[in-house]
Amino acid sequence: MSTQPIPTTSIESRKKVTTRTLRLKKRRAEPITMLTAYDYATALAVDKAGIDSILVGDSLGMVVLGYENTLPVTMEDMLHHCKAVARGAKTALLVGDMPFMSYQVSVKQAVRNAGRFLQEAGMDAVKLEGGRERADAIRAITSAGIPVMGHLGLTPQSVHQLGGFRAQAKEAAAAKTLLEDALILQDAGCFAIVLEAIPARLAELVSKQLDIPTIGIGAGVGCDGQVLVTHDLLGLFDRFTPSFVKKYANLHEVMFDAIAAYKDDVDRQLFPASEHTTDMKDDAWEAFVRMLD
Ligand code: KIV
């Protein structure tokens, strides 16, 4: 890992990233960067680093709330975290992930819930999972003026149907279905599509066939952009790390060491030291003691 500081463009000089920016980046063959964030502090750091887009992913159910999968995550959970991220990030395109059962029951409910991400939580766009079966919902949401990002391949909200968190579209027929779905999502109005855990050569072909950008996670370098779960990249989530993640830090270990050092300091009465302590002037103290007599 390089020890050189990485230059970041000053925040003031950066313009708000929009769906148009992503389209232009694809046209210019400039890679699009995206990361997840679920809280104010992380959003600040991701935005400051110049990442194009922040996804408030329902992955927060696993890495923040400790669920086994993303299915228990509710609209209220998502809106709560989206609001925190919106307070921290001023430049990145903010995408709120629609949770399980917030868009599957009816098109009307899908539009209403998508609207809440923009109206109540400060998001710029929403993301939802699935292929052709979501086309009607996508058309209706985009008709309401809400940009939609699609999500194909390993779609975690279908974990039970897929038989686990496993790579998708590895056989010819499934690859053909995925390509068709991508074209249908583009036609339905998606401004971009996440491709998760699919073969790299399929992701590259899909990316070339689409006019809209693809954002890959475990889908190789041929996508128009890349996204990772920030907790994985930072090594904050100790349960498991998918093989497609590059860990840039081990913050779980850093956090554990700091907490253990604090405990040790308190046990040995080394903390708080004088510099962490407020004192009272002698005359005020003496006046106080006199009051007690
Ligand atoms: O929820 C999430 O973080 C996601 C990304 C993995 C793309 O959907």
PDB file of C-alpha atoms and ligand atoms in Angstrom:
ATOM      1  CA  MET A   1       0.000   0.000   0.000  1.00  0.00           C
ATOM      2  CA  SER A   2       1.365   3.466  -0.916  1.00  0.00           C
ATOM      3  CA  THR A   3       2.356   5.743   1.975  1.00  0.00           C
ATOM      4  CA  GLN A   4       2.150   8.866  -0.201  1.00  0.00           C
ATOM      5  CA  PRO A   5      -0.784  11.148   0.663  1.00  0.00           C
ATOM      6  CA  ILE A   6      -3.411  10.920  -2.073  1.00  0.00           C
ATOM      7  CA  PRO A   7      -4.374  14.399  -3.352  1.00  0.00           C
ATOM      8  CA  THR A   8      -8.071  15.199  -3.075  1.00  0.00           C
ATOM      9  CA  THR A   9      -9.733  17.958  -5.063  1.00  0.00           C
ATOM     10  CA  SER A  10     -10.794  20.737  -2.708  1.00  0.00           C
ATOM     11  CA  ILE A  11     -14.420  20.355  -1.713  1.00  0.00           C
ATOM     12  CA  GLU A  12     -15.269  23.934  -2.710  1.00  0.00           C
ATOM     13  CA  SER A  13     -14.064  23.388  -6.293  1.00  0.00           C
ATOM     14  CA  ARG A  14     -16.129  20.250  -6.850  1.00  0.00           C
ATOM     15  CA  LYS A  15     -19.566  20.392  -8.438  1.00  0.00           C
ATOM     16  CA  LYS A  16     -22.480  18.257  -7.284  1.00  0.00           C
ATOM     17  CA  VAL A  17     -22.402  14.905  -9.057  1.00  0.00           C
ATOM     18  CA  THR A  18     -25.632  14.085 -10.906  1.00  0.00           C
ATOM     19  CA  THR A  19     -26.877  11.210 -13.024  1.00  0.00           C
ATOM     20  CA  ARG A  20     -25.718  13.288 -16.017  1.00  0.00           C
ATOM     21  CA  THR A  21     -22.161  13.341 -14.619  1.00  0.00           C
ATOM     22  CA  LEU A  22     -22.156   9.544 -14.525  1.00  0.00           C
ATOM     23  CA  ARG A  23     -23.432   9.351 -18.106  1.00  0.00           C
ATOM     24  CA  LEU A  24     -20.694  11.764 -19.251  1.00  0.00           C
ATOM     25  CA  LYS A  25     -18.048   9.758 -17.405  1.00  0.00           C
ATOM     26  CA  LYS A  26     -19.139   6.622 -19.248  1.00  0.00           C
ATOM     27  CA  ARG A  27     -18.999   8.462 -22.554  1.00  0.00           C
ATOM     28  CA  ARG A  28     -15.460   9.659 -21.750  1.00  0.00           C
ATOM     29  CA  ALA A  29     -14.449   6.196 -20.490  1.00  0.00           C
ATOM     30  CA  GLU A  30     -13.625   7.657 -17.062  1.00  0.00           C
ATOM     31  CA  PRO A  31     -14.176   5.134 -14.246  1.00  0.00           C
ATOM     32  CA  ILE A  32     -17.055   5.918 -11.871  1.00  0.00           C
ATOM     33  CA  THR A  33     -16.399   5.476  -8.135  1.00  0.00           C
ATOM     34  CA  MET A  34     -19.087   4.517  -5.649  1.00  0.00           C
ATOM     35  CA  LEU A  35     -18.990   3.429  -1.997  1.00  0.00           C
ATOM     36  CA  THR A  36     -21.561   2.753   0.663  1.00  0.00           C
ATOM     37  CA  ALA A  37     -22.046   4.960   3.730  1.00  0.00           C
ATOM     38  CA  TYR A  38     -24.629   4.719   6.481  1.00  0.00           C
ATOM     39  CA  ASP A  39     -23.691   7.548   8.847  1.00  0.00           C
ATOM     40  CA  TYR A  40     -22.616  11.192   8.915  1.00  0.00           C
ATOM     41  CA  ALA A  41     -18.898  10.671   9.690  1.00  0.00           C
ATOM     42  CA  THR A  42     -18.367   8.102   6.925  1.00  0.00           C
ATOM     43  CA  ALA A  43     -20.330  10.220   4.448  1.00  0.00           C
ATOM     44  CA  LEU A  44     -18.044  13.180   5.226  1.00  0.00           C
ATOM     45  CA  ALA A  45     -14.910  11.100   4.544  1.00  0.00           C
ATOM     46  CA  VAL A  46     -16.245   9.466   1.379  1.00  0.00           C
ATOM     47  CA  ASP A  47     -17.402  12.819   0.000  1.00  0.00           C
ATOM     48  CA  LYS A  48     -14.108  14.508   0.890  1.00  0.00           C
ATOM     49  CA  ALA A  49     -12.182  11.760  -0.949  1.00  0.00           C
ATOM     50  CA  GLY A  50     -14.057  12.731  -4.144  1.00  0.00           C
ATOM     51  CA  ILE A  51     -16.036   9.510  -4.589  1.00  0.00           C
ATOM     52  CA  ASP A  52     -18.665  10.121  -7.299  1.00  0.00           C
ATOM     53  CA  SER A  53     -21.608   8.444  -5.631  1.00  0.00           C
ATOM     54  CA  ILE A  54     -22.628   7.225  -2.177  1.00  0.00           C
ATOM     55  CA  LEU A  55     -24.985   4.301  -1.850  1.00  0.00           C
ATOM     56  CA  VAL A  56     -26.870   4.075   1.422  1.00  0.00           C
ATOM     57  CA  GLY A  57     -27.158   0.334   0.892  1.00  0.00           C
ATOM     58  CA  ASP A  58     -29.486  -2.040   2.693  1.00  0.00           C
ATOM     59  CA  SER A  59     -26.219  -3.889   3.403  1.00  0.00           C
ATOM     60  CA  LEU A  60     -26.402  -1.705   6.536  1.00  0.00           C
ATOM     61  CA  GLY A  61     -28.679  -4.471   7.874  1.00  0.00           C
ATOM     62  CA  MET A  62     -25.665  -6.797   7.967  1.00  0.00           C
ATOM     63  CA  VAL A  63     -22.677  -4.537   8.639  1.00  0.00           C
ATOM     64  CA  VAL A  64     -24.305  -2.000  10.994  1.00  0.00           C
ATOM     65  CA  LEU A  65     -27.362  -3.728  12.476  1.00  0.00           C
ATOM     66  CA  GLY A  66     -25.918  -7.266  12.681  1.00  0.00           C
ATOM     67  CA  TYR A  67     -28.636  -9.180  10.794  1.00  0.00           C
ATOM     68  CA  GLU A  68     -27.763 -12.393   8.882  1.00  0.00           C
ATOM     69  CA  ASN A  69     -29.020 -10.866   5.622  1.00  0.00           C
ATOM     70  CA  THR A  70     -30.710  -7.700   4.324  1.00  0.00           C
ATOM     71  CA  LEU A  71     -34.318  -8.934   4.541  1.00  0.00           C
ATOM     72  CA  PRO A  72     -35.256  -7.446   7.966  1.00  0.00           C
ATOM     73  CA  VAL A  73     -34.269  -3.898   6.941  1.00  0.00           C
ATOM     74  CA  THR A  74     -37.270  -1.524   6.918  1.00  0.00           C
ATOM     75  CA  MET A  75     -38.088   1.762   5.193  1.00  0.00           C
ATOM     76  CA  GLU A  76     -37.709   3.522   8.548  1.00  0.00           C
ATOM     77  CA  ASP A  77     -34.184   2.042   9.009  1.00  0.00           C
ATOM     78  CA  MET A  78     -33.225   3.226   5.531  1.00  0.00           C
ATOM     79  CA  LEU A  79     -34.636   6.748   5.904  1.00  0.00           C
ATOM     80  CA  HIS A  80     -32.912   7.188   9.282  1.00  0.00           C
ATOM     81  CA  HIS A  81     -29.479   6.347   7.825  1.00  0.00           C
ATOM     82  CA  CYS A  82     -30.076   8.232   4.564  1.00  0.00           C
ATOM     83  CA  LYS A  83     -30.791  11.427   6.528  1.00  0.00           C
ATOM     84  CA  ALA A  84     -27.482  11.101   8.403  1.00  0.00           C
ATOM     85  CA  VAL A  85     -25.567  10.572   5.135  1.00  0.00           C
ATOM     86  CA  ALA A  86     -27.303  13.524   3.463  1.00  0.00           C
ATOM     87  CA  ARG A  87     -26.154  15.773   6.330  1.00  0.00           C
ATOM     88  CA  GLY A  88     -22.519  14.719   5.695  1.00  0.00           C
ATOM     89  CA  ALA A  89     -22.189  14.507   1.901  1.00  0.00           C
ATOM     90  CA  LYS A  90     -22.630  17.590  -0.253  1.00  0.00           C
ATOM     91  CA  THR A  91     -21.035  16.590  -3.565  1.00  0.00           C
ATOM     92  CA  ALA A  92     -21.554  12.882  -4.234  1.00  0.00           C
ATOM     93  CA  LEU A  93     -24.682  11.589  -5.964  1.00  0.00           C
ATOM     94  CA  LEU A  94     -26.715  10.065  -3.122  1.00  0.00           C
ATOM     95  CA  VAL A  95     -28.520   6.806  -3.826  1.00  0.00           C
ATOM     96  CA  GLY A  96     -30.915   5.272  -1.297  1.00  0.00           C
ATOM     97  CA  ASP A  97     -31.441   1.517  -1.470  1.00  0.00           C
ATOM     98  CA  MET A  98     -35.100   0.441  -1.445  1.00  0.00           C
ATOM     99  CA  PRO A  99     -35.468  -2.317   1.169  1.00  0.00           C
ATOM    100  CA  PHE A 100     -37.131  -5.707   0.770  1.00  0.00           C
ATOM    101  CA  MET A 101     -40.933  -5.438   0.340  1.00  0.00           C
ATOM    102  CA  SER A 102     -40.890  -1.664  -0.223  1.00  0.00           C
ATOM    103  CA  TYR A 103     -41.331  -1.989  -4.017  1.00  0.00           C
ATOM    104  CA  GLN A 104     -42.413  -5.578  -4.722  1.00  0.00           C
ATOM    105  CA  VAL A 105     -46.054  -5.476  -3.569  1.00  0.00           C
ATOM    106  CA  SER A 106     -47.459  -2.860  -5.969  1.00  0.00           C
ATOM    107  CA  VAL A 107     -46.252  -0.228  -8.379  1.00  0.00           C
ATOM    108  CA  LYS A 108     -48.155   2.413  -6.401  1.00  0.00           C
ATOM    109  CA  GLN A 109     -46.370   1.482  -3.184  1.00  0.00           C
ATOM    110  CA  ALA A 110     -43.032   1.428  -5.031  1.00  0.00           C
ATOM    111  CA  VAL A 111     -43.538   5.018  -6.257  1.00  0.00           C
ATOM    112  CA  ARG A 112     -44.666   6.226  -2.833  1.00  0.00           C
ATOM    113  CA  ASN A 113     -41.693   4.646  -1.047  1.00  0.00           C
ATOM    114  CA  ALA A 114     -39.207   5.832  -3.681  1.00  0.00           C
ATOM    115  CA  GLY A 115     -40.538   9.354  -3.194  1.00  0.00           C
ATOM    116  CA  ARG A 116     -39.859   9.220   0.546  1.00  0.00           C
ATOM    117  CA  PHE A 117     -36.115   8.771  -0.118  1.00  0.00           C
ATOM    118  CA  LEU A 118     -36.016  12.124  -1.937  1.00  0.00           C
ATOM    119  CA  GLN A 119     -38.676  14.040  -0.034  1.00  0.00           C
ATOM    120  CA  GLU A 120     -37.804  13.023   3.534  1.00  0.00           C
ATOM    121  CA  ALA A 121     -34.232  11.757   3.439  1.00  0.00           C
ATOM    122  CA  GLY A 122     -32.305  14.014   1.043  1.00  0.00           C
ATOM    123  CA  MET A 123     -31.396  11.299  -1.498  1.00  0.00           C
ATOM    124  CA  ASP A 124     -30.921  12.090  -5.203  1.00  0.00           C
ATOM    125  CA  ALA A 125     -31.944   8.661  -6.520  1.00  0.00           C
ATOM    126  CA  VAL A 126     -33.027   5.182  -5.440  1.00  0.00           C
ATOM    127  CA  LYS A 127     -31.766   1.684  -6.196  1.00  0.00           C
ATOM    128  CA  LEU A 128     -33.836  -1.463  -6.431  1.00  0.00           C
ATOM    129  CA  GLU A 129     -33.053  -5.099  -7.227  1.00  0.00           C
ATOM    130  CA  GLY A 130     -34.337  -7.293 -10.025  1.00  0.00           C
ATOM    131  CA  GLY A 131     -34.797  -7.643 -13.777  1.00  0.00           C
ATOM    132  CA  ARG A 132     -37.778  -7.585 -16.156  1.00  0.00           C
ATOM    133  CA  GLU A 133     -40.238  -8.217 -13.287  1.00  0.00           C
ATOM    134  CA  ARG A 134     -39.381  -4.717 -11.982  1.00  0.00           C
ATOM    135  CA  ALA A 135     -39.795  -2.869 -15.300  1.00  0.00           C
ATOM    136  CA  ASP A 136     -43.296  -1.528 -14.475  1.00  0.00           C
ATOM    137  CA  ALA A 137     -42.173  -0.187 -11.090  1.00  0.00           C
ATOM    138  CA  ILE A 138     -39.073   1.421 -12.636  1.00  0.00           C
ATOM    139  CA  ARG A 139     -41.149   3.076 -15.365  1.00  0.00           C
ATOM    140  CA  ALA A 140     -43.576   4.459 -12.797  1.00  0.00           C
ATOM    141  CA  ILE A 141     -40.848   5.697 -10.412  1.00  0.00           C
ATOM    142  CA  THR A 142     -38.885   7.399 -13.182  1.00  0.00           C
ATOM    143  CA  SER A 143     -42.150   8.924 -14.517  1.00  0.00           C
ATOM    144  CA  ALA A 144     -42.481  10.555 -11.104  1.00  0.00           C
ATOM    145  CA  GLY A 145     -39.101  12.235 -11.707  1.00  0.00           C
ATOM    146  CA  ILE A 146     -37.095   9.925  -9.443  1.00  0.00           C
ATOM    147  CA  PRO A 147     -33.872   8.493 -10.919  1.00  0.00           C
ATOM    148  CA  VAL A 148     -33.575   4.710 -10.503  1.00  0.00           C
ATOM    149  CA  MET A 149     -30.434   2.573 -10.370  1.00  0.00           C
ATOM    150  CA  GLY A 150     -31.004  -1.114 -11.194  1.00  0.00           C
ATOM    151  CA  HIS A 151     -29.249  -4.092  -9.602  1.00  0.00           C
ATOM    152  CA  LEU A 152     -28.688  -7.438 -11.392  1.00  0.00           C
ATOM    153  CA  GLY A 153     -26.693 -10.622 -10.745  1.00  0.00           C
ATOM    154  CA  LEU A 154     -26.416 -11.485  -7.068  1.00  0.00           C
ATOM    155  CA  THR A 155     -29.407  -9.627  -5.666  1.00  0.00           C
ATOM    156  CA  PRO A 156     -29.142 -10.103  -1.880  1.00  0.00           C
ATOM    157  CA  GLN A 157     -32.866  -9.590  -1.225  1.00  0.00           C
ATOM    158  CA  SER A 158     -33.435 -12.857  -3.169  1.00  0.00           C
ATOM    159  CA  VAL A 159     -30.844 -14.768  -1.139  1.00  0.00           C
ATOM    160  CA  HIS A 160     -33.281 -17.600  -0.349  1.00  0.00           C
ATOM    161  CA  GLN A 161     -34.371 -17.961  -3.949  1.00  0.00           C
ATOM    162  CA  LEU A 162     -30.732 -17.930  -5.118  1.00  0.00           C
ATOM    163  CA  GLY A 163     -29.729 -20.552  -2.532  1.00  0.00           C
ATOM    164  CA  GLY A 164     -27.183 -18.322  -0.788  1.00  0.00           C
ATOM    165  CA  PHE A 165     -24.801 -15.471  -1.532  1.00  0.00           C
ATOM    166  CA  ARG A 166     -23.248 -16.962  -4.678  1.00  0.00           C
ATOM    167  CA  ALA A 167     -22.005 -15.765  -8.070  1.00  0.00           C
ATOM    168  CA  GLN A 168     -24.700 -15.593 -10.757  1.00  0.00           C
ATOM    169  CA  ALA A 169     -25.093 -15.959 -14.535  1.00  0.00           C
ATOM    170  CA  LYS A 170     -22.248 -18.427 -14.942  1.00  0.00           C
ATOM    171  CA  GLU A 171     -24.181 -20.575 -17.442  1.00  0.00           C
ATOM    172  CA  ALA A 172     -25.033 -19.501 -21.011  1.00  0.00           C
ATOM    173  CA  ALA A 173     -28.816 -19.295 -20.541  1.00  0.00           C
ATOM    174  CA  ALA A 174     -28.544 -17.266 -17.307  1.00  0.00           C
ATOM    175  CA  ALA A 175     -25.990 -14.945 -18.946  1.00  0.00           C
ATOM    176  CA  LYS A 176     -28.431 -14.347 -21.842  1.00  0.00           C
ATOM    177  CA  THR A 177     -31.264 -13.618 -19.394  1.00  0.00           C
ATOM    178  CA  LEU A 178     -29.057 -11.150 -17.513  1.00  0.00           C
ATOM    179  CA  LEU A 179     -28.109  -9.299 -20.718  1.00  0.00           C
ATOM    180  CA  GLU A 180     -31.789  -9.107 -21.738  1.00  0.00           C
ATOM    181  CA  ASP A 181     -32.733  -7.866 -18.247  1.00  0.00           C
ATOM    182  CA  ALA A 182     -30.065  -5.157 -18.433  1.00  0.00           C
ATOM    183  CA  LEU A 183     -31.489  -3.911 -21.747  1.00  0.00           C
ATOM    184  CA  ILE A 184     -35.035  -3.998 -20.310  1.00  0.00           C
ATOM    185  CA  LEU A 185     -33.951  -1.975 -17.252  1.00  0.00           C
ATOM    186  CA  GLN A 186     -32.283   0.578 -19.528  1.00  0.00           C
ATOM    187  CA  ASP A 187     -35.470   0.826 -21.631  1.00  0.00           C
ATOM    188  CA  ALA A 188     -37.557   1.183 -18.467  1.00  0.00           C
ATOM    189  CA  GLY A 189     -35.532   4.287 -17.561  1.00  0.00           C
ATOM    190  CA  CYS A 190     -32.718   3.236 -15.191  1.00  0.00           C
ATOM    191  CA  PHE A 191     -29.815   5.724 -15.194  1.00  0.00           C
ATOM    192  CA  ALA A 192     -27.274   3.031 -14.181  1.00  0.00           C
ATOM    193  CA  ILE A 193     -27.161  -0.633 -13.175  1.00  0.00           C
ATOM    194  CA  VAL A 194     -25.185  -2.386 -10.424  1.00  0.00           C
ATOM    195  CA  LEU A 195     -23.816  -5.740 -11.603  1.00  0.00           C
ATOM    196  CA  GLU A 196     -22.991  -7.920  -8.611  1.00  0.00           C
ATOM    197  CA  ALA A 197     -20.983 -11.165  -8.589  1.00  0.00           C
ATOM    198  CA  ILE A 198     -21.180 -12.129 -12.244  1.00  0.00           C
ATOM    199  CA  PRO A 199     -18.401 -13.282 -14.603  1.00  0.00           C
ATOM    200  CA  ALA A 200     -16.094 -10.445 -15.655  1.00  0.00           C
ATOM    201  CA  ARG A 201     -16.429 -11.123 -19.381  1.00  0.00           C
ATOM    202  CA  LEU A 202     -20.234 -11.020 -19.152  1.00  0.00           C
ATOM    203  CA  ALA A 203     -20.112  -7.748 -17.188  1.00  0.00           C
ATOM    204  CA  GLU A 204     -17.798  -6.255 -19.812  1.00  0.00           C
ATOM    205  CA  LEU A 205     -20.092  -7.304 -22.664  1.00  0.00           C
ATOM    206  CA  VAL A 206     -23.179  -5.929 -20.871  1.00  0.00           C
ATOM    207  CA  SER A 207     -21.333  -2.658 -20.183  1.00  0.00           C
ATOM    208  CA  LYS A 208     -20.459  -2.305 -23.867  1.00  0.00           C
ATOM    209  CA  GLN A 209     -24.033  -3.022 -24.986  1.00  0.00           C
ATOM    210  CA  LEU A 210     -25.609  -0.459 -22.653  1.00  0.00           C
ATOM    211  CA  ASP A 211     -25.648   3.330 -23.080  1.00  0.00           C
ATOM    212  CA  ILE A 212     -26.129   3.761 -19.318  1.00  0.00           C
ATOM    213  CA  PRO A 213     -23.231   3.078 -16.914  1.00  0.00           C
ATOM    214  CA  THR A 214     -22.731  -0.234 -15.122  1.00  0.00           C
ATOM    215  CA  ILE A 215     -21.310  -0.224 -11.594  1.00  0.00           C
ATOM    216  CA  GLY A 216     -19.604  -3.503 -10.735  1.00  0.00           C
ATOM    217  CA  ILE A 217     -19.100  -5.296  -7.447  1.00  0.00           C
ATOM    218  CA  GLY A 218     -17.376  -8.623  -7.954  1.00  0.00           C
ATOM    219  CA  ALA A 219     -17.901  -8.179 -11.687  1.00  0.00           C
ATOM    220  CA  GLY A 220     -14.397  -7.332 -12.934  1.00  0.00           C
ATOM    221  CA  VAL A 221     -12.679  -4.298 -14.354  1.00  0.00           C
ATOM    222  CA  GLY A 222     -14.778  -4.089 -17.534  1.00  0.00           C
ATOM    223  CA  CYS A 223     -17.663  -2.276 -15.791  1.00  0.00           C
ATOM    224  CA  ASP A 224     -17.998   1.513 -16.134  1.00  0.00           C
ATOM    225  CA  GLY A 225     -17.559   1.958 -12.385  1.00  0.00           C
ATOM    226  CA  GLN A 226     -16.930   0.102  -9.153  1.00  0.00           C
ATOM    227  CA  VAL A 227     -18.744  -0.039  -5.822  1.00  0.00           C
ATOM    228  CA  LEU A 228     -17.761  -1.699  -2.533  1.00  0.00           C
ATOM    229  CA  VAL A 229     -19.293  -1.897   0.900  1.00  0.00           C
ATOM    230  CA  THR A 230     -17.130   0.567   2.844  1.00  0.00           C
ATOM    231  CA  HIS A 231     -17.128  -1.616   5.967  1.00  0.00           C
ATOM    232  CA  ASP A 232     -15.510  -4.403   3.870  1.00  0.00           C
ATOM    233  CA  LEU A 233     -12.923  -2.053   2.304  1.00  0.00           C
ATOM    234  CA  LEU A 234     -11.998  -0.711   5.758  1.00  0.00           C
ATOM    235  CA  GLY A 235     -11.930  -4.147   7.416  1.00  0.00           C
ATOM    236  CA  LEU A 236     -14.595  -3.046   9.902  1.00  0.00           C
ATOM    237  CA  PHE A 237     -16.858  -6.055   9.473  1.00  0.00           C
ATOM    238  CA  ASP A 238     -15.247  -9.081  11.080  1.00  0.00           C
ATOM    239  CA  ARG A 239     -17.811 -11.778  10.126  1.00  0.00           C
ATOM    240  CA  PHE A 240     -16.696 -12.543   6.567  1.00  0.00           C
ATOM    241  CA  THR A 241     -15.211 -10.759   3.594  1.00  0.00           C
ATOM    242  CA  PRO A 242     -16.337 -11.699   0.071  1.00  0.00           C
ATOM    243  CA  SER A 243     -13.444 -12.822  -2.161  1.00  0.00           C
ATOM    244  CA  PHE A 244     -13.975  -9.855  -4.522  1.00  0.00           C
ATOM    245  CA  VAL A 245     -13.225  -7.299  -1.782  1.00  0.00           C
ATOM    246  CA  LYS A 246      -9.827  -5.632  -1.483  1.00  0.00           C
ATOM    247  CA  LYS A 247      -9.268  -4.699   2.151  1.00  0.00           C
ATOM    248  CA  TYR A 248      -7.501  -1.319   2.333  1.00  0.00           C
ATOM    249  CA  ALA A 249      -7.307  -1.288   6.155  1.00  0.00           C
ATOM    250  CA  ASN A 250      -8.065  -3.432   9.165  1.00  0.00           C
ATOM    251  CA  LEU A 251     -10.098  -1.002  11.265  1.00  0.00           C
ATOM    252  CA  HIS A 252     -11.653  -3.798  13.315  1.00  0.00           C
ATOM    253  CA  GLU A 253      -8.167  -4.515  14.683  1.00  0.00           C
ATOM    254  CA  VAL A 254      -7.383  -0.788  15.099  1.00  0.00           C
ATOM    255  CA  MET A 255     -10.684  -0.314  16.962  1.00  0.00           C
ATOM    256  CA  PHE A 256     -10.080  -3.348  19.179  1.00  0.00           C
ATOM    257  CA  ASP A 257      -6.538  -2.195  20.072  1.00  0.00           C
ATOM    258  CA  ALA A 258      -7.737   1.335  20.944  1.00  0.00           C
ATOM    259  CA  ILE A 259     -10.598   0.044  23.103  1.00  0.00           C
ATOM    260  CA  ALA A 260      -8.316  -2.434  24.894  1.00  0.00           C
ATOM    261  CA  ALA A 261      -5.788   0.392  25.548  1.00  0.00           C
ATOM    262  CA  TYR A 262      -8.567   2.576  27.011  1.00  0.00           C
ATOM    263  CA  LYS A 263      -9.706  -0.259  29.287  1.00  0.00           C
ATOM    264  CA  ASP A 264      -6.140  -0.817  30.450  1.00  0.00           C
ATOM    265  CA  ASP A 265      -5.660   2.931  31.152  1.00  0.00           C
ATOM    266  CA  VAL A 266      -8.881   3.088  33.189  1.00  0.00           C
ATOM    267  CA  ASP A 267      -8.037  -0.124  35.075  1.00  0.00           C
ATOM    268  CA  ARG A 268      -4.614   1.345  36.005  1.00  0.00           C
ATOM    269  CA  GLN A 269      -6.021   4.861  36.681  1.00  0.00           C
ATOM    270  CA  LEU A 270      -3.844   6.350  33.936  1.00  0.00           C
ATOM    271  CA  PHE A 271      -6.932   7.923  32.348  1.00  0.00           C
ATOM    272  CA  PRO A 272      -8.142  10.610  32.792  1.00  0.00           C
ATOM    273  CA  ALA A 273      -4.796  12.421  33.204  1.00  0.00           C
ATOM    274  CA  SER A 274      -4.458  16.070  34.268  1.00  0.00           C
ATOM    275  CA  GLU A 275      -4.838  17.329  30.671  1.00  0.00           C
ATOM    276  CA  HIS A 276      -8.267  15.657  30.466  1.00  0.00           C
ATOM    277  CA  THR A 277      -9.423  17.155  33.758  1.00  0.00           C
ATOM    278  CA  THR A 278     -11.045  20.470  34.712  1.00  0.00           C
ATOM    279  CA  ASP A 279      -9.807  22.005  37.962  1.00  0.00           C
ATOM    280  CA  MET A 280     -11.193  24.723  40.226  1.00  0.00           C
ATOM    281  CA  LYS A 281      -9.196  27.742  41.455  1.00  0.00           C
ATOM    282  CA  ASP A 282      -8.022  27.398  45.104  1.00  0.00           C
ATOM    283  CA  ASP A 283     -10.033  30.441  46.317  1.00  0.00           C
ATOM    284  CA  ALA A 284     -13.254  29.101  44.723  1.00  0.00           C
ATOM    285  CA  TRP A 285     -12.611  25.686  46.266  1.00  0.00           C
ATOM    286  CA  GLU A 286     -11.936  27.183  49.689  1.00  0.00           C
ATOM    287  CA  ALA A 287     -15.124  29.297  49.487  1.00  0.00           C
ATOM    288  CA  PHE A 288     -17.047  26.140  48.582  1.00  0.00           C
ATOM    289  CA  VAL A 289     -15.579  24.195  51.547  1.00  0.00           C
ATOM    290  CA  ARG A 290     -16.454  27.112  53.859  1.00  0.00           C
ATOM    291  CA  MET A 291     -20.053  26.936  52.609  1.00  0.00           C
ATOM    292  CA  LEU A 292     -20.204  23.327  53.704  1.00  0.00           C
ATOM    293  CA  ASP A 293     -19.109  24.157  57.280  1.00  0.00           C
TER     294      ASP A 293
HETATM  295  O1  KIV B   1     -26.685  -2.812  -0.204  1.00  0.00           O
HETATM  296  C1  KIV B   1     -25.608  -2.596  -0.771  1.00  0.00           C
HETATM  297  O2  KIV B   1     -24.623  -2.143  -0.180  1.00  0.00           O
HETATM  298  C2  KIV B   1     -25.518  -2.913  -2.199  1.00  0.00           C
HETATM  299  C3  KIV B   1     -24.173  -2.929  -2.818  1.00  0.00           C
HETATM  300  C4  KIV B   1     -23.481  -4.182  -2.451  1.00  0.00           C
HETATM  301  C5  KIV B   1     -24.216  -2.728  -4.281  1.00  0.00           C
HETATM  302  O3  KIV B   1     -26.516  -3.190  -2.814  1.00  0.00           O
END
